[in-house]
mmCIF file of C-alpha atoms in Angstrom:
data_model
loop_
_atom_site.group_PDB
_atom_site.id
_atom_site.type_symbol
_atom_site.label_atom_id
_atom_site.label_comp_id
_atom_site.label_asym_id
_atom_site.label_seq_id
_atom_site.Cartn_x
_atom_site.Cartn_y
_atom_site.Cartn_z
ATOM 1 C CA MET A 1198 26.595 -38.086 2.631
ATOM 2 C CA LYS A 1199 26.114 -38.000 6.384
ATOM 3 C CA ASN A 1200 27.013 -34.282 6.443
ATOM 4 C CA VAL A 1201 24.553 -33.557 3.624
ATOM 5 C CA GLY A 1202 21.775 -35.308 5.513
ATOM 6 C CA LEU A 1203 22.650 -33.456 8.703
ATOM 7 C CA GLU A 1204 22.671 -30.097 6.890
ATOM 8 C CA LYS A 1205 19.250 -30.793 5.405
ATOM 9 C CA GLU A 1206 17.926 -31.800 8.803
ATOM 10 C CA MET A 1207 19.260 -28.578 10.335
ATOM 11 C CA LYS A 1208 17.816 -26.483 7.481
ATOM 12 C CA ASP A 1209 14.408 -28.130 7.939
ATOM 13 C CA HIS A 1210 14.611 -27.461 11.673
ATOM 14 C CA PHE A 1211 15.408 -23.762 11.184
ATOM 15 C CA PHE A 1212 12.711 -23.430 8.526
ATOM 16 C CA TYR A 1213 10.054 -25.080 10.695
ATOM 17 C CA ALA A 1214 10.929 -22.783 13.616
ATOM 18 C CA ALA A 1215 10.904 -19.705 11.384
ATOM 19 C CA GLU A 1216 7.521 -20.625 9.861
ATOM 20 C CA HIS A 1217 6.060 -21.134 13.328
ATOM 21 C CA LEU A 1218 7.240 -17.674 14.416
ATOM 22 C CA PHE A 1219 6.009 -16.128 11.158
ATOM 23 C CA LYS A 1220 2.514 -17.555 11.614
ATOM 24 C CA GLU A 1221 2.529 -16.234 15.184
ATOM 25 C CA GLU A 1222 3.222 -12.724 13.737
ATOM 26 C CA LYS A 1223 6.668 -12.735 15.409
ATOM 27 C CA LYS A 1224 8.388 -11.475 12.279
ATOM 28 C CA ALA A 1225 11.328 -9.813 14.017
ATOM 29 C CA GLU A 1226 12.209 -13.162 15.595
ATOM 30 C CA ALA A 1227 11.625 -15.131 12.377
ATOM 31 C CA ALA A 1228 13.747 -12.907 10.118
ATOM 32 C CA PRO A 1229 17.204 -14.030 11.433
ATOM 33 C CA LEU A 1230 16.238 -17.690 10.929
ATOM 34 C CA TYR A 1231 15.204 -17.104 7.302
ATOM 35 C CA ARG A 1232 18.417 -15.145 6.748
ATOM 36 C CA HIS A 1233 20.439 -17.992 8.296
ATOM 37 C CA ILE A 1234 18.973 -20.467 5.772
ATOM 38 C CA ILE A 1235 19.528 -18.078 2.850
ATOM 39 C CA ASP A 1236 23.151 -17.436 3.773
ATOM 40 C CA ARG A 1237 23.995 -21.148 3.891
ATOM 41 C CA GLU A 1238 22.123 -22.398 0.817
ATOM 42 C CA THR A 1239 24.184 -22.961 -2.343
ATOM 43 C CA ASP A 1240 21.323 -24.005 -4.669
ATOM 44 C CA CYS A 1241 19.649 -20.785 -5.818
ATOM 45 C CA ASN A 1242 16.698 -22.760 -7.209
ATOM 46 C CA ASP A 1243 15.967 -24.646 -3.998
ATOM 47 C CA GLN A 1244 12.303 -24.043 -3.171
ATOM 48 C CA THR A 1245 12.907 -23.600 0.558
ATOM 49 C CA PHE A 1246 15.643 -21.055 -0.240
ATOM 50 C CA LEU A 1247 13.243 -19.118 -2.512
ATOM 51 C CA LEU A 1248 10.411 -19.237 0.006
ATOM 52 C CA CYS A 1249 12.798 -17.939 2.680
ATOM 53 C CA HIS A 1250 13.519 -14.933 0.466
ATOM 54 C CA LEU A 1251 9.780 -14.217 0.231
ATOM 55 C CA ARG A 1252 9.309 -14.669 3.961
ATOM 56 C CA LEU A 1253 12.285 -12.428 4.758
ATOM 57 C CA PHE A 1254 10.825 -9.762 2.469
ATOM 58 C CA GLN A 1255 7.475 -10.064 4.260
ATOM 59 C CA CYS A 1256 9.248 -9.763 7.608
ATOM 60 C CA LEU A 1257 11.285 -6.700 6.655
ATOM 61 C CA VAL A 1258 8.541 -4.582 5.086
ATOM 62 C CA GLY A 1259 7.507 -1.880 7.559
ATOM 63 C CA VAL A 1260 6.817 1.854 7.759
ATOM 64 C CA SER A 1261 10.336 2.927 6.745
ATOM 65 C CA SER A 1262 10.500 3.884 3.066
ATOM 66 C CA GLU A 1263 14.265 3.403 2.946
ATOM 67 C CA GLY A 1264 14.012 0.047 4.717
ATOM 68 C CA ASN A 1265 11.295 -1.090 2.308
ATOM 69 C CA LYS A 1266 13.350 0.020 -0.688
ATOM 70 C CA GLU A 1267 16.328 -2.000 0.525
ATOM 71 C CA ALA A 1268 14.177 -5.069 1.261
ATOM 72 C CA LEU A 1269 12.623 -4.835 -2.201
ATOM 73 C CA GLU A 1270 16.016 -4.676 -3.918
ATOM 74 C CA GLN A 1271 17.180 -7.759 -2.009
ATOM 75 C CA PHE A 1272 14.058 -9.751 -2.919
ATOM 76 C CA GLU A 1273 13.415 -8.790 -6.550
ATOM 77 C CA PRO A 1274 16.005 -11.112 -8.187
ATOM 78 C CA PHE A 1275 14.271 -14.194 -6.746
ATOM 79 C CA TYR A 1276 10.504 -13.775 -7.113
ATOM 80 C CA THR A 1277 10.275 -15.118 -10.697
ATOM 81 C CA ARG A 1278 11.547 -18.540 -9.547
ATOM 82 C CA LEU A 1279 8.705 -19.028 -7.092
ATOM 83 C CA PRO A 1280 5.807 -21.312 -8.095
ATOM 84 C CA GLU A 1281 3.129 -19.238 -9.800
ATOM 85 C CA ASP A 1282 0.574 -19.497 -6.996
ATOM 86 C CA THR A 1283 3.120 -18.567 -4.296
ATOM 87 C CA ARG A 1284 4.316 -15.756 -6.579
ATOM 88 C CA LEU A 1285 0.901 -14.099 -6.203
ATOM 89 C CA ASP A 1286 1.677 -13.129 -2.599
ATOM 90 C CA ALA A 1287 5.078 -11.814 -3.690
ATOM 91 C CA LEU A 1288 3.629 -9.723 -6.527
ATOM 92 C CA LEU A 1289 0.874 -8.193 -4.396
ATOM 93 C CA LEU A 1290 3.294 -7.161 -1.656
ATOM 94 C CA THR A 1291 5.861 -5.913 -4.175
ATOM 95 C CA ALA A 1292 3.265 -3.765 -5.972
ATOM 96 C CA ASN A 1293 2.097 -2.292 -2.653
ATOM 97 C CA VAL A 1294 5.654 -1.490 -1.570
ATOM 98 C CA CYS A 1295 6.316 0.214 -4.915
ATOM 99 C CA TYR A 1296 3.103 2.227 -4.412
ATOM 100 C CA SER A 1297 4.344 3.440 -1.036
ATOM 101 C CA LEU A 1298 7.655 4.437 -2.657
ATOM 102 C CA GLY A 1299 5.883 6.345 -5.432
ATOM 103 C CA ASP A 1300 7.535 4.132 -8.068
ATOM 104 C CA TRP A 1301 4.661 4.152 -10.549
ATOM 105 C CA LYS A 1302 6.469 2.300 -13.350
ATOM 106 C CA ARG A 1303 7.134 -0.658 -11.103
ATOM 107 C CA VAL A 1304 3.599 -0.488 -9.699
ATOM 108 C CA GLU A 1305 2.363 -0.879 -13.281
ATOM 109 C CA ARG A 1306 4.789 -3.708 -14.018
ATOM 110 C CA TYR A 1307 3.964 -5.749 -10.935
ATOM 111 C CA GLY A 1308 0.243 -5.011 -11.196
ATOM 112 C CA ASN A 1309 0.228 -6.385 -14.741
ATOM 113 C CA GLU A 1310 2.173 -9.461 -13.642
ATOM 114 C CA LEU A 1311 -0.192 -9.979 -10.708
ATOM 115 C CA TYR A 1312 -3.276 -9.843 -12.924
ATOM 116 C CA ALA A 1313 -1.757 -12.173 -15.545
ATOM 117 C CA SER A 1314 -0.595 -14.700 -12.924
ATOM 118 C CA ALA A 1315 -3.940 -14.639 -11.107
ATOM 119 C CA GLN A 1316 -5.716 -15.229 -14.431
ATOM 120 C CA ASN A 1317 -3.396 -18.168 -15.232
ATOM 121 C CA VAL A 1318 -3.875 -19.746 -11.816
ATOM 122 C CA TYR A 1319 -7.647 -19.251 -12.079
ATOM 123 C CA ASP A 1320 -7.751 -20.901 -15.511
ATOM 124 C CA GLU A 1321 -5.791 -23.871 -14.132
ATOM 125 C CA LEU A 1322 -8.119 -24.015 -11.155
ATOM 126 C CA LYS A 1323 -11.163 -24.268 -13.422
ATOM 127 C CA LYS A 1324 -9.545 -27.065 -15.450
ATOM 128 C CA GLU A 1325 -8.069 -29.122 -12.644
ATOM 129 C CA LYS A 1326 -10.152 -28.078 -9.623
ATOM 130 C CA PHE A 1327 -7.027 -27.808 -7.481
ATOM 131 C CA VAL A 1328 -8.208 -24.923 -5.288
ATOM 132 C CA LYS A 1329 -7.419 -26.838 -2.086
ATOM 133 C CA ASN A 1330 -3.822 -27.233 -3.218
ATOM 134 C CA LEU A 1331 -3.207 -23.527 -3.766
ATOM 135 C CA HIS A 1332 -0.235 -22.196 -1.811
ATOM 136 C CA THR A 1333 -1.503 -18.668 -1.278
ATOM 137 C CA GLU A 1334 -2.064 -16.743 1.916
ATOM 138 C CA ARG A 1335 -5.408 -15.343 0.767
ATOM 139 C CA HIS A 1336 -8.307 -16.344 -1.449
ATOM 140 C CA LEU A 1337 -7.481 -16.356 -5.169
ATOM 141 C CA VAL A 1338 -10.107 -13.679 -5.865
ATOM 142 C CA VAL A 1339 -7.999 -11.245 -3.806
ATOM 143 C CA TYR A 1340 -5.086 -11.402 -6.249
ATOM 144 C CA TYR A 1341 -7.314 -11.241 -9.315
ATOM 145 C CA GLY A 1342 -9.203 -8.244 -7.926
ATOM 146 C CA HIS A 1343 -6.066 -6.403 -6.840
ATOM 147 C CA GLY A 1344 -4.530 -6.979 -10.256
ATOM 148 C CA LEU A 1345 -7.487 -5.110 -11.764
ATOM 149 C CA ARG A 1346 -7.424 -2.522 -8.990
ATOM 150 C CA ILE A 1347 -3.765 -1.720 -9.632
ATOM 151 C CA LYS A 1348 -4.397 -1.495 -13.387
ATOM 152 C CA GLY A 1349 -7.187 0.978 -12.661
ATOM 153 C CA PHE A 1350 -4.928 2.998 -10.382
ATOM 154 C CA VAL A 1351 -2.167 3.203 -13.007
ATOM 155 C CA LEU A 1352 -4.639 4.276 -15.706
ATOM 156 C CA THR A 1353 -5.922 6.955 -13.327
ATOM 157 C CA MET A 1354 -2.379 8.197 -12.737
ATOM 158 C CA GLN A 1355 -1.971 8.421 -16.502
ATOM 159 C CA GLY A 1356 -5.180 10.454 -16.864
ATOM 160 C CA ARG A 1357 -6.917 7.656 -18.789
ATOM 161 C CA TYR A 1358 -10.084 7.914 -16.735
ATOM 162 C CA GLU A 1359 -12.566 6.159 -19.027
ATOM 163 C CA GLU A 1360 -10.262 3.128 -19.290
ATOM 164 C CA ALA A 1361 -9.791 3.218 -15.525
ATOM 165 C CA LYS A 1362 -13.567 3.131 -15.044
ATOM 166 C CA LYS A 1363 -13.697 -0.164 -16.972
ATOM 167 C CA CYS A 1364 -11.179 -1.709 -14.559
ATOM 168 C CA VAL A 1365 -13.107 -0.366 -11.575
ATOM 169 C CA ALA A 1366 -16.357 -1.771 -12.952
ATOM 170 C CA ALA A 1367 -14.658 -5.153 -13.466
ATOM 171 C CA TYR A 1368 -13.390 -5.533 -9.894
ATOM 172 C CA SER A 1369 -16.607 -4.104 -8.477
ATOM 173 C CA ASP A 1370 -18.492 -7.168 -9.730
ATOM 174 C CA LEU A 1371 -16.552 -10.366 -9.017
ATOM 175 C CA GLY A 1372 -19.524 -12.464 -7.919
ATOM 176 C CA TRP A 1373 -19.047 -14.687 -10.988
ATOM 177 C CA PHE A 1374 -15.701 -15.954 -9.656
ATOM 178 C CA GLU A 1375 -15.816 -19.748 -9.221
ATOM 179 C CA CYS A 1376 -15.029 -21.530 -5.950
ATOM 180 C CA LEU A 1377 -16.159 -18.635 -3.744
ATOM 181 C CA ASP A 1378 -16.454 -19.790 -0.138
ATOM 182 C CA GLU A 1379 -17.585 -17.460 2.662
ATOM 183 C CA THR A 1380 -14.128 -15.878 2.840
ATOM 184 C CA GLY A 1381 -14.148 -15.311 -0.910
ATOM 185 C CA LYS A 1382 -17.598 -13.719 -0.799
ATOM 186 C CA LYS A 1383 -16.424 -11.287 1.879
ATOM 187 C CA GLU A 1384 -13.469 -10.343 -0.307
ATOM 188 C CA VAL A 1385 -15.795 -9.766 -3.273
ATOM 189 C CA GLU A 1386 -17.839 -7.393 -1.109
ATOM 190 C CA LYS A 1387 -14.695 -5.449 -0.204
ATOM 191 C CA PHE A 1388 -13.935 -4.954 -3.887
ATOM 192 C CA ARG A 1389 -17.506 -3.791 -4.480
ATOM 193 C CA ILE A 1390 -17.084 -1.084 -1.820
ATOM 194 C CA TRP A 1391 -13.650 -0.069 -3.106
ATOM 195 C CA GLY A 1392 -15.089 0.122 -6.601
ATOM 196 C CA LYS A 1393 -17.894 2.426 -5.538
ATOM 197 C CA ALA A 1394 -15.442 4.724 -3.745
ATOM 198 C CA ASN A 1395 -13.123 4.791 -6.732
ATOM 199 C CA MET A 1396 -15.917 5.639 -9.152
ATOM 200 C CA TYR A 1397 -16.566 8.764 -7.067
ATOM 201 C CA ASN A 1398 -12.841 9.479 -7.011
ATOM 202 C CA LEU A 1399 -12.613 9.165 -10.795
ATOM 203 C CA GLU A 1400 -15.407 11.703 -11.176
ATOM 204 C CA LEU A 1401 -13.461 14.059 -8.927
ATOM 205 C CA LYS A 1402 -10.353 13.543 -11.056
ATOM 206 C CA THR A 1403 -12.267 15.051 -13.991
ATOM 207 C CA GLY A 1404 -13.328 18.045 -11.897
ATOM 208 C CA ASN A 1405 -16.878 16.859 -11.233
ATOM 209 C CA ASN A 1406 -17.400 18.124 -7.674
ATOM 210 C CA LYS A 1407 -21.150 17.539 -7.927
ATOM 211 C CA VAL A 1408 -20.549 14.017 -6.598
ATOM 212 C CA LEU A 1409 -19.366 15.357 -3.226
ATOM 213 C CA PRO A 1410 -22.790 15.041 -1.503
ATOM 214 C CA GLU A 1411 -23.135 11.424 -2.713
ATOM 215 C CA LEU A 1412 -19.565 10.676 -1.632
ATOM 216 C CA SER A 1413 -20.324 12.151 1.793
ATOM 217 C CA ASP A 1414 -23.333 9.819 2.184
ATOM 218 C CA PHE A 1415 -21.178 6.883 1.078
ATOM 219 C CA LEU A 1416 -18.452 7.698 3.620
ATOM 220 C CA ASP A 1417 -21.055 7.897 6.383
ATOM 221 C CA GLN A 1418 -21.626 4.182 5.788
ATOM 222 C CA ASN A 1419 -18.049 3.193 4.884
ATOM 223 C CA ARG A 1420 -15.648 4.980 7.185
ATOM 224 C CA GLU A 1421 -12.734 2.730 6.239
ATOM 225 C CA GLU A 1422 -12.754 4.581 2.894
ATOM 226 C CA ILE A 1423 -12.376 8.032 4.460
ATOM 227 C CA LEU A 1424 -8.601 8.389 4.110
ATOM 228 C CA PRO A 1425 -8.199 7.403 0.426
ATOM 229 C CA SER A 1426 -11.353 9.288 -0.528
ATOM 230 C CA LEU A 1427 -10.381 12.497 1.288
ATOM 231 C CA LEU A 1428 -6.996 12.299 -0.413
ATOM 232 C CA SER A 1429 -8.741 12.226 -3.805
ATOM 233 C CA VAL A 1430 -11.019 15.075 -2.724
ATOM 234 C CA VAL A 1431 -8.216 17.407 -1.665
ATOM 235 C CA GLU A 1432 -5.999 16.558 -4.661
ATOM 236 C CA SER A 1433 -8.866 17.297 -7.036
ATOM 237 C CA ALA A 1434 -9.851 20.453 -5.152
ATOM 238 C CA ASN A 1435 -6.281 21.718 -5.532
ATOM 239 C CA GLN A 1436 -6.195 20.885 -9.231
ATOM 240 C CA PHE A 1437 -9.590 22.354 -10.141
ATOM 241 C CA ARG A 1438 -9.788 24.978 -7.381
ATOM 242 C CA PHE A 1439 -13.213 23.956 -6.101
ATOM 243 C CA ASP A 1440 -14.397 24.273 -2.490
ATOM 244 C CA ALA A 1441 -14.418 21.046 -0.478
ATOM 245 C CA ASP A 1442 -14.484 22.457 3.050
ATOM 246 C CA ASP A 1443 -17.717 20.717 4.063
ATOM 247 C CA ILE A 1444 -16.649 17.150 3.301
ATOM 248 C CA ILE A 1445 -13.061 17.654 4.503
ATOM 249 C CA ASN A 1446 -14.156 19.186 7.814
ATOM 250 C CA LYS A 1447 -16.819 16.521 8.322
ATOM 251 C CA PHE A 1448 -14.560 13.511 7.861
ATOM 252 C CA SER A 1449 -11.003 14.629 8.656
ATOM 253 C CA ILE A 1450 -11.772 14.159 12.370
ATOM 254 C CA TRP A 1451 -11.929 10.407 11.631
ATOM 255 C CA LEU A 1452 -8.416 10.250 10.217
ATOM 256 C CA PRO A 1453 -5.731 8.447 12.243
ATOM 257 C CA PRO A 1454 -3.675 10.811 14.434
ATOM 258 C CA VAL A 1455 -0.271 11.454 12.888
ATOM 259 C CA ASN A 1456 1.463 9.962 15.939
ATOM 260 C CA SER A 1457 -0.581 6.736 15.851
ATOM 261 C CA GLU A 1458 0.653 3.410 14.508
ATOM 262 C CA VAL A 1459 0.484 3.441 10.719
ATOM 263 C CA THR A 1460 1.287 0.941 7.983
ATOM 264 C CA TYR A 1461 3.414 1.743 4.977
ATOM 265 C CA ILE A 1462 0.193 2.057 2.930
ATOM 266 C CA ASN A 1463 -2.030 4.243 5.118
ATOM 267 C CA GLY A 1464 1.023 6.152 6.374
ATOM 268 C CA THR A 1465 1.819 7.091 2.780
ATOM 269 C CA GLN A 1466 -1.784 8.135 2.155
ATOM 270 C CA LEU A 1467 -1.891 10.121 5.390
ATOM 271 C CA PHE A 1468 1.309 11.955 4.465
ATOM 272 C CA HIS A 1469 -0.055 12.904 1.046
ATOM 273 C CA PHE A 1470 -3.389 14.004 2.541
ATOM 274 C CA TRP A 1471 -1.797 16.452 4.995
ATOM 275 C CA TYR A 1472 0.640 17.726 2.379
ATOM 276 C CA GLU A 1473 -2.200 18.364 -0.092
ATOM 277 C CA LYS A 1474 -4.407 19.781 2.676
ATOM 278 C CA ALA A 1475 -1.670 22.299 3.503
ATOM 279 C CA LYS A 1476 -1.578 23.375 -0.154
ATOM 280 C CA TYR A 1477 -5.390 23.567 -0.134
ATOM 281 C CA ASP A 1478 -5.375 25.928 2.846
ATOM 282 C CA PHE A 1479 -2.549 28.000 1.371
ATOM 283 C CA ASN A 1480 -4.708 28.442 -1.759
ATOM 284 C CA LYS A 1481 -7.505 29.698 0.495
ATOM 285 C CA ASN A 1482 -5.102 32.069 2.283
ATOM 286 C CA ARG A 1483 -5.367 30.096 5.536
ATOM 287 C CA ILE A 1484 -1.619 30.194 5.951
ATOM 288 C CA VAL A 1485 -1.176 29.451 9.664
ATOM 289 C CA GLY A 1486 -3.522 26.455 9.541
ATOM 290 C CA GLY A 1487 -1.792 25.240 6.386
ATOM 291 C CA ILE A 1488 1.591 25.368 8.122
ATOM 292 C CA ASP A 1489 0.226 23.239 10.974
ATOM 293 C CA GLU A 1490 -0.899 20.661 8.413
ATOM 294 C CA LEU A 1491 2.436 20.834 6.633
ATOM 295 C CA LEU A 1492 4.130 20.037 9.942
ATOM 296 C CA TYR A 1493 1.882 16.958 10.257
ATOM 297 C CA ALA A 1494 3.122 15.820 6.843
ATOM 298 C CA LEU A 1495 6.728 16.614 7.734
ATOM 299 C CA TYR A 1496 6.420 14.601 10.936
ATOM 300 C CA LEU A 1497 5.049 11.594 9.032
ATOM 301 C CA ALA A 1498 7.786 11.833 6.403
ATOM 302 C CA HIS A 1499 10.415 11.868 9.170
ATOM 303 C CA ARG A 1500 8.833 8.883 10.930
ATOM 304 C CA MET A 1501 8.667 6.885 7.710
ATOM 305 C CA ASN A 1502 12.142 7.857 6.461
ATOM 306 C CA TYR A 1503 10.369 9.197 3.374
ATOM 307 C CA TYR A 1504 13.142 11.504 2.238
ATOM 308 C CA MET A 1505 11.504 12.717 -0.970
ATOM 309 C CA GLY A 1506 8.378 13.694 0.967
ATOM 310 C CA PHE A 1507 10.482 15.305 3.680
ATOM 311 C CA GLU A 1508 12.250 17.495 1.117
ATOM 312 C CA LYS A 1509 8.927 18.521 -0.455
ATOM 313 C CA CYS A 1510 7.631 19.619 2.950
ATOM 314 C CA VAL A 1511 10.779 21.583 3.775
ATOM 315 C CA SER A 1512 10.617 23.365 0.410
ATOM 316 C CA LEU A 1513 6.941 24.310 0.885
ATOM 317 C CA TYR A 1514 7.604 25.395 4.488
ATOM 318 C CA ARG A 1515 10.357 27.751 3.359
ATOM 319 C CA GLU A 1516 8.029 29.277 0.755
ATOM 320 C CA HIS A 1517 5.716 30.347 3.606
ATOM 321 C CA SER A 1518 8.324 30.996 6.296
ATOM 322 C CA ASP A 1519 7.307 34.676 6.608
ATOM 323 C CA TYR A 1520 4.003 33.573 8.148
ATOM 324 C CA VAL A 1521 5.302 30.932 10.581
ATOM 325 C CA THR A 1522 4.477 31.516 14.263
ATOM 326 C CA GLU A 1523 7.058 31.086 16.997
ATOM 327 C CA GLN A 1524 5.333 27.909 18.169
ATOM 328 C CA GLN A 1525 5.431 26.499 14.636
ATOM 329 C CA LYS A 1526 9.136 27.339 14.367
ATOM 330 C CA ILE A 1527 9.736 25.291 17.509
ATOM 331 C CA GLY A 1528 7.643 22.416 16.113
ATOM 332 C CA TYR A 1529 9.557 22.509 12.831
ATOM 333 C CA LYS A 1530 12.921 22.512 14.622
ATOM 334 C CA ASN A 1531 11.879 19.596 16.830
ATOM 335 C CA ILE A 1532 10.805 17.488 13.847
ATOM 336 C CA VAL A 1533 13.908 18.246 11.801
ATOM 337 C CA GLU A 1534 16.139 17.434 14.778
ATOM 338 C CA GLY A 1535 14.136 14.290 15.606
ATOM 339 C CA VAL A 1536 12.597 15.607 18.831
ATOM 340 C CA PHE A 1537 8.940 14.842 18.184
ATOM 341 C CA ASP A 1538 6.351 16.952 19.963
ATOM 342 C CA LEU A 1539 3.064 16.997 18.047
#
């Protein structure tokens, strides 16, 4: 019995230290402590053991696609045993990681689970008024809104635009949500802005380029929406072959440099923007400029260990290799060999 008590005391000590480091954003230092607890726990339903799995997942997620894929596979078997409120953080992160990996089926699955769990927790909150006892990292409205946002994204990917608009309209107006403090109200405003941007993007998905002037005015006031909106613009321009030079040229200067620090979300979006922008310029017979943009995408794919994206870039580069300048050949060789010089 003395050994059992000592082991629990040691586990609590490691967990307390790991949580302190985690809250200080020292995830690299916290990860080995969470792993130490996981490796020595024999009860797979122990709540500290399960929380350590979530924390380790949160620590390991970064810009590397392959690293994120491995972290996801390690964590997935355990998330369903977490308490439902704690599970909200797990589901949101899992859905975002799957988005960055381009795994749309799992994005749909975890988005649906996130929305259902957020609805359940909200219903319990209304009955029992236990909002202060919620074990979530963010306000409950965040998980509810993102559940709807992911559903809208999946419907958009499936070409079900009118259904997607209903989801967008729903998360654009979350002012009715009970127990909204100042933090919650700020989150509701974020969803309102995202909703407005996504309504423009849905119009573009149907080929309606008449919204471009309105979208331009919107982006003047909401520059944090430039990257996802320009991605929708260039994808739609490629699909429907309309001209989008004005809005792309106006706002692309505000995009993060390809060699800047990126997250797994905006890094993925930035990769897809430059890849689609290269195709856009190839369609307009601006081959040399398109190759430069393709090299930006290739560089990002290499940085993020995004092998599928890397292969797509190499394939498109080879299709246009007759037009590559000597300087671009050097840039391509440097990226492929890991000698970055952009």
